[in-house]
Coordinates of C-alpha atoms and ligand atoms in Angstrom, one line a residue:
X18 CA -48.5 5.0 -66.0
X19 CA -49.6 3.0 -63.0
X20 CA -49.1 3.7 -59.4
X21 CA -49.8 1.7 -56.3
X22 CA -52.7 4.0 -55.5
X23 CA -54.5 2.7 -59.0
X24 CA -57.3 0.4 -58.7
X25 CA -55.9 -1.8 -61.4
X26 CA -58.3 -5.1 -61.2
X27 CA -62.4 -5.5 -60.5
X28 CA -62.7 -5.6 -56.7
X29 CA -65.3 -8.5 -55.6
X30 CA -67.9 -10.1 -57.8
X31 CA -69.8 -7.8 -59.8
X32 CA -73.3 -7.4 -58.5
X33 CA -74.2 -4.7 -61.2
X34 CA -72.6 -3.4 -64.0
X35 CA -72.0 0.2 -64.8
X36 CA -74.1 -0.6 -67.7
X37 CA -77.1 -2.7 -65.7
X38 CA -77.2 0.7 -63.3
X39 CA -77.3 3.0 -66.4
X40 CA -79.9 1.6 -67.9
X41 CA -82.0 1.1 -64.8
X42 CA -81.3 4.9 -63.6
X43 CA -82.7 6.0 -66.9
X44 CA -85.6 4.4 -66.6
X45 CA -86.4 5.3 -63.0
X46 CA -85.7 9.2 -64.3
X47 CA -88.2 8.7 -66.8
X48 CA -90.3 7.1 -64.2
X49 CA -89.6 9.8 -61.9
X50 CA -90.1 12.8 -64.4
X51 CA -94.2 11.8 -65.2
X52 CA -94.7 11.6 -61.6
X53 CA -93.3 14.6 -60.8
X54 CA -94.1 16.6 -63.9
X55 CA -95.1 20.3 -63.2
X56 CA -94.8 19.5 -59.3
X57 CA -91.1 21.1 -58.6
X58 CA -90.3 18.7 -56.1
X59 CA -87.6 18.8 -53.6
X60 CA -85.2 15.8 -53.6
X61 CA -83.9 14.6 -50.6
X62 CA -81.1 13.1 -50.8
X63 CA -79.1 11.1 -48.0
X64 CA -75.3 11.4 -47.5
X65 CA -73.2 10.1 -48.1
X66 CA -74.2 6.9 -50.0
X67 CA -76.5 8.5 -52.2
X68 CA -74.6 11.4 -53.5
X69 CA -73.5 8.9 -56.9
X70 CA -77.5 8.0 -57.8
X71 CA -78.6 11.2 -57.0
X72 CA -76.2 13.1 -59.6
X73 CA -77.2 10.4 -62.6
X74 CA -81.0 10.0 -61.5
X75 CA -81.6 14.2 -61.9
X76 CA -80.1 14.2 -65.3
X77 CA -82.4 11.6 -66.2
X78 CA -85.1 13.2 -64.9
X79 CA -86.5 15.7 -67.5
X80 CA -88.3 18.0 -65.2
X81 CA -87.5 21.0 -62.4
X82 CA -86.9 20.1 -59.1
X83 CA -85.1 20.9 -56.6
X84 CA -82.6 19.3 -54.8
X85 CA -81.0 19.0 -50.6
X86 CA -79.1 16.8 -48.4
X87 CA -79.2 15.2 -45.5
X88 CA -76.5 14.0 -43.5
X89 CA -77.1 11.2 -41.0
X90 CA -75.6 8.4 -39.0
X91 CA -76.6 5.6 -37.2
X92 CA -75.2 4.1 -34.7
X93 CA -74.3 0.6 -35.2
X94 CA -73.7 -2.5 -33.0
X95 CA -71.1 -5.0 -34.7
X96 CA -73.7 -6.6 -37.1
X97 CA -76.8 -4.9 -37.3
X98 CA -77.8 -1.4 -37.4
X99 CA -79.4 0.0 -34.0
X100 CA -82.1 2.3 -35.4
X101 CA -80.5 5.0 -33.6
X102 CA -80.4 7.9 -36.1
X103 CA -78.0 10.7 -36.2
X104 CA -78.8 13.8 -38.0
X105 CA -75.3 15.2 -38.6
X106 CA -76.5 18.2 -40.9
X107 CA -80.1 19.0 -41.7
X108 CA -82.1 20.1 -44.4
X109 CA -81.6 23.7 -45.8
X110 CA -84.9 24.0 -47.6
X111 CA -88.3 24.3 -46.1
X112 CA -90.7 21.2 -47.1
X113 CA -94.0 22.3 -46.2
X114 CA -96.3 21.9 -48.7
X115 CA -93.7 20.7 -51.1
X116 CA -93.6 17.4 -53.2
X117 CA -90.4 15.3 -51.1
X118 CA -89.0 12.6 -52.7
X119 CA -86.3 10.6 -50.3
X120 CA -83.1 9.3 -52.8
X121 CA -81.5 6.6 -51.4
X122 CA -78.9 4.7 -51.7
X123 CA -79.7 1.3 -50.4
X124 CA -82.2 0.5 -48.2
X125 CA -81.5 -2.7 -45.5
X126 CA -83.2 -2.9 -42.0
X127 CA -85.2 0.1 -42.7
X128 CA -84.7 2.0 -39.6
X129 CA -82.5 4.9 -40.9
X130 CA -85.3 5.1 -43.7
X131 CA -88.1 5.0 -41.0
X132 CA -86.1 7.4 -38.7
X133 CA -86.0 9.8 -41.9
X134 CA -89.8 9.3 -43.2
X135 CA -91.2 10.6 -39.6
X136 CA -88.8 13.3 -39.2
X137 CA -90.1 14.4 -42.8
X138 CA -93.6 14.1 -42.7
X139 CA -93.6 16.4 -39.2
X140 CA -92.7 18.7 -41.7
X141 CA -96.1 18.5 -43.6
X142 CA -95.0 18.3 -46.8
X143 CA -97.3 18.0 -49.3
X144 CA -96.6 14.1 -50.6
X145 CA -93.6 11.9 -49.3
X146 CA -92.0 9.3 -51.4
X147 CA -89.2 7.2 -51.1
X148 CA -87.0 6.2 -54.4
X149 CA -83.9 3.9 -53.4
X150 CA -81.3 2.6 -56.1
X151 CA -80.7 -0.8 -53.9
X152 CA -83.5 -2.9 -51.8
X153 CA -82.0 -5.9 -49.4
X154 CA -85.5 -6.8 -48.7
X155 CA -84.0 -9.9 -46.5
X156 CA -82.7 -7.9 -43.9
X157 CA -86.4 -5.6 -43.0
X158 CA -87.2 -5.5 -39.6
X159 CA -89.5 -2.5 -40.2
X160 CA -91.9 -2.1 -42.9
X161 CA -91.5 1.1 -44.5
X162 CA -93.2 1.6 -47.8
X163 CA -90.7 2.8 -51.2
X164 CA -92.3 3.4 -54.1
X165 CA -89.7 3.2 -56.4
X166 CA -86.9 0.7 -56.4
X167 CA -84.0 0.1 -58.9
X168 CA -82.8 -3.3 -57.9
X169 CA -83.8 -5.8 -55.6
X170 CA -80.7 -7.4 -53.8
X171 CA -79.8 -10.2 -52.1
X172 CA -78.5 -10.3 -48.2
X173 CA -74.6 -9.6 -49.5
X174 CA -72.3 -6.7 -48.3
X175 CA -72.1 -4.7 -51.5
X176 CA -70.0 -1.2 -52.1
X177 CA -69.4 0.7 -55.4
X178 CA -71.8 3.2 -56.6
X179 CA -71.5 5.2 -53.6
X180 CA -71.5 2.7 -51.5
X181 CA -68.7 2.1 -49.1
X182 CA -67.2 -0.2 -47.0
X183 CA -64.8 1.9 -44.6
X184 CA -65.3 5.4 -46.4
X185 CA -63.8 3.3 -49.4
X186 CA -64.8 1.7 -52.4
X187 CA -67.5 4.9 -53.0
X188 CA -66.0 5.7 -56.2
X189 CA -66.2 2.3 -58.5
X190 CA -69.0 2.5 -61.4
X191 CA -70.2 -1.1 -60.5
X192 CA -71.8 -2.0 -57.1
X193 CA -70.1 -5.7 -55.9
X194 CA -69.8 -7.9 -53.6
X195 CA -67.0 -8.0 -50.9
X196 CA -67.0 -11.5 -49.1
X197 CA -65.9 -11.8 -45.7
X198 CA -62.3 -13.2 -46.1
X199 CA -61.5 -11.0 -48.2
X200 CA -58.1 -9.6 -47.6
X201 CA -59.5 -5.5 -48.2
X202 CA -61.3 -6.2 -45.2
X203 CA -59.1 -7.5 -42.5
X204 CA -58.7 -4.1 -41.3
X205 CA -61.8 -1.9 -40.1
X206 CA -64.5 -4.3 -40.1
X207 CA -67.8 -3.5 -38.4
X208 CA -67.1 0.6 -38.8
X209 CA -68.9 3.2 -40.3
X210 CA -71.0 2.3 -43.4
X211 CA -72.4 5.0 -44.7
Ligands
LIG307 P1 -80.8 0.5 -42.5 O1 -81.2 1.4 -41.5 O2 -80.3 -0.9 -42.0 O3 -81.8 0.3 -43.6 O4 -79.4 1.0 -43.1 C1 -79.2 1.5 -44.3 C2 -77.8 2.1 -44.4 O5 -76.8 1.2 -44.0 C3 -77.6 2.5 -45.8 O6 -78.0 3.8 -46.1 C4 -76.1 2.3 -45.9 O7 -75.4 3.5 -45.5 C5 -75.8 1.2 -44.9 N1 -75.7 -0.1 -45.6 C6 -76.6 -1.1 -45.5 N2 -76.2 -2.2 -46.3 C7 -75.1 -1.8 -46.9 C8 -74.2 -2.5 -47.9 O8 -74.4 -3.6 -48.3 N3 -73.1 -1.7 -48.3 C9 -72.9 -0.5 -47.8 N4 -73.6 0.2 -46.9 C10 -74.7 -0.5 -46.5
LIG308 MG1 -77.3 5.6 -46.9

């Protein structure tokens, strides 16, 4: 039974499979889990985008850790993103002296990832890494080291995966490319990505 709310057809042109993101998630938990082995590290994850990555990358990863969020926003002009970060909700868990690792969803400019690095390492924790599912290494205007990356991207607006365009498109199990005429994006371009 089909209704009109159904996503019936692929939206864009698939950038990764749900099978390409599989297999690269297991490996990065497998990646993850020797560096982290007997460390109980704390897992940062940032909201909203990374909520999908987070869930598959922990049950790859074959160690204890623990696990928080972090809610933030930046504030955006109409094509880039300001470097003005928003915390919107903050840790619960105290970091000090703990093994962080940042999850991420995609990492573009690199501000909101710089913004975040800072604000963490004030916390003195005892090693800060960065692990992001999605790298648009085109569009850095900061440097800010990640250690471990699943995919290199090209300058493209993707969504899927967590990703969303609009608060939508979060739920598809591919990440893909939406192209500028397209018709799902007539309405609400240039508004909250994350
Ligand atoms: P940055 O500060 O420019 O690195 O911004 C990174 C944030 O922008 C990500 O966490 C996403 O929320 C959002 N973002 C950047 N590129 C994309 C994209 O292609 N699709 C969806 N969100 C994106
Ligand atoms: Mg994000």
């Amino acid at each position: 039974m089909s209704s009109t709310n159904e996503i019936e057809t692929t939206i864009g042109n698939v950038l990764l499979s749900e099978g390409d993101i599989q297999n690269r998630v297991r490996e990065l938990g497998r990646e993850l889990a020797a560096e982290y082995d007997g460390k109980n590290p704390i897992l940062v994850n940032i909201l909203k985008g990374g909520f999908i990555f987070l869930a598959d990358l922990v049950r790859a990863m074959n160690v204890h850790c623990e696990m928080d969020f972090m809610v933030v926003s930046s504030y955006e002009d109409r094509t880039e993103s300001s470097g003005v970060v928003r915390i919107l909700s903050d840790l619960g868990l105290n970091i000090e002296g703990r093994h962080v690792l940042i999850v991420e969803d995609i990492v573009d400019t690199g501000l909101t990832l710089e913004y975040i690095r800072e604000l963490l390492l004030a916390r003195n924790p005892a090693s800060l890494k960065v692990v992001t599912l999605l790298d648009k290494h085109e569009k850095r205007v900061v440097s800010v080291p990640i250690e471990f990356t699943g995919f290199q991207i090209p300058d493209e607006f993707v969504v899927g995966y967590g990703l969303d365009y609009a608060q939508r498109f979060r739920n598809l199990p591919y990440i893909t490319v939406l192209s500028e005429d397209d018709p799902m994006l007539l309405e609400g371009r240039e508004v909250e990505t994350r």
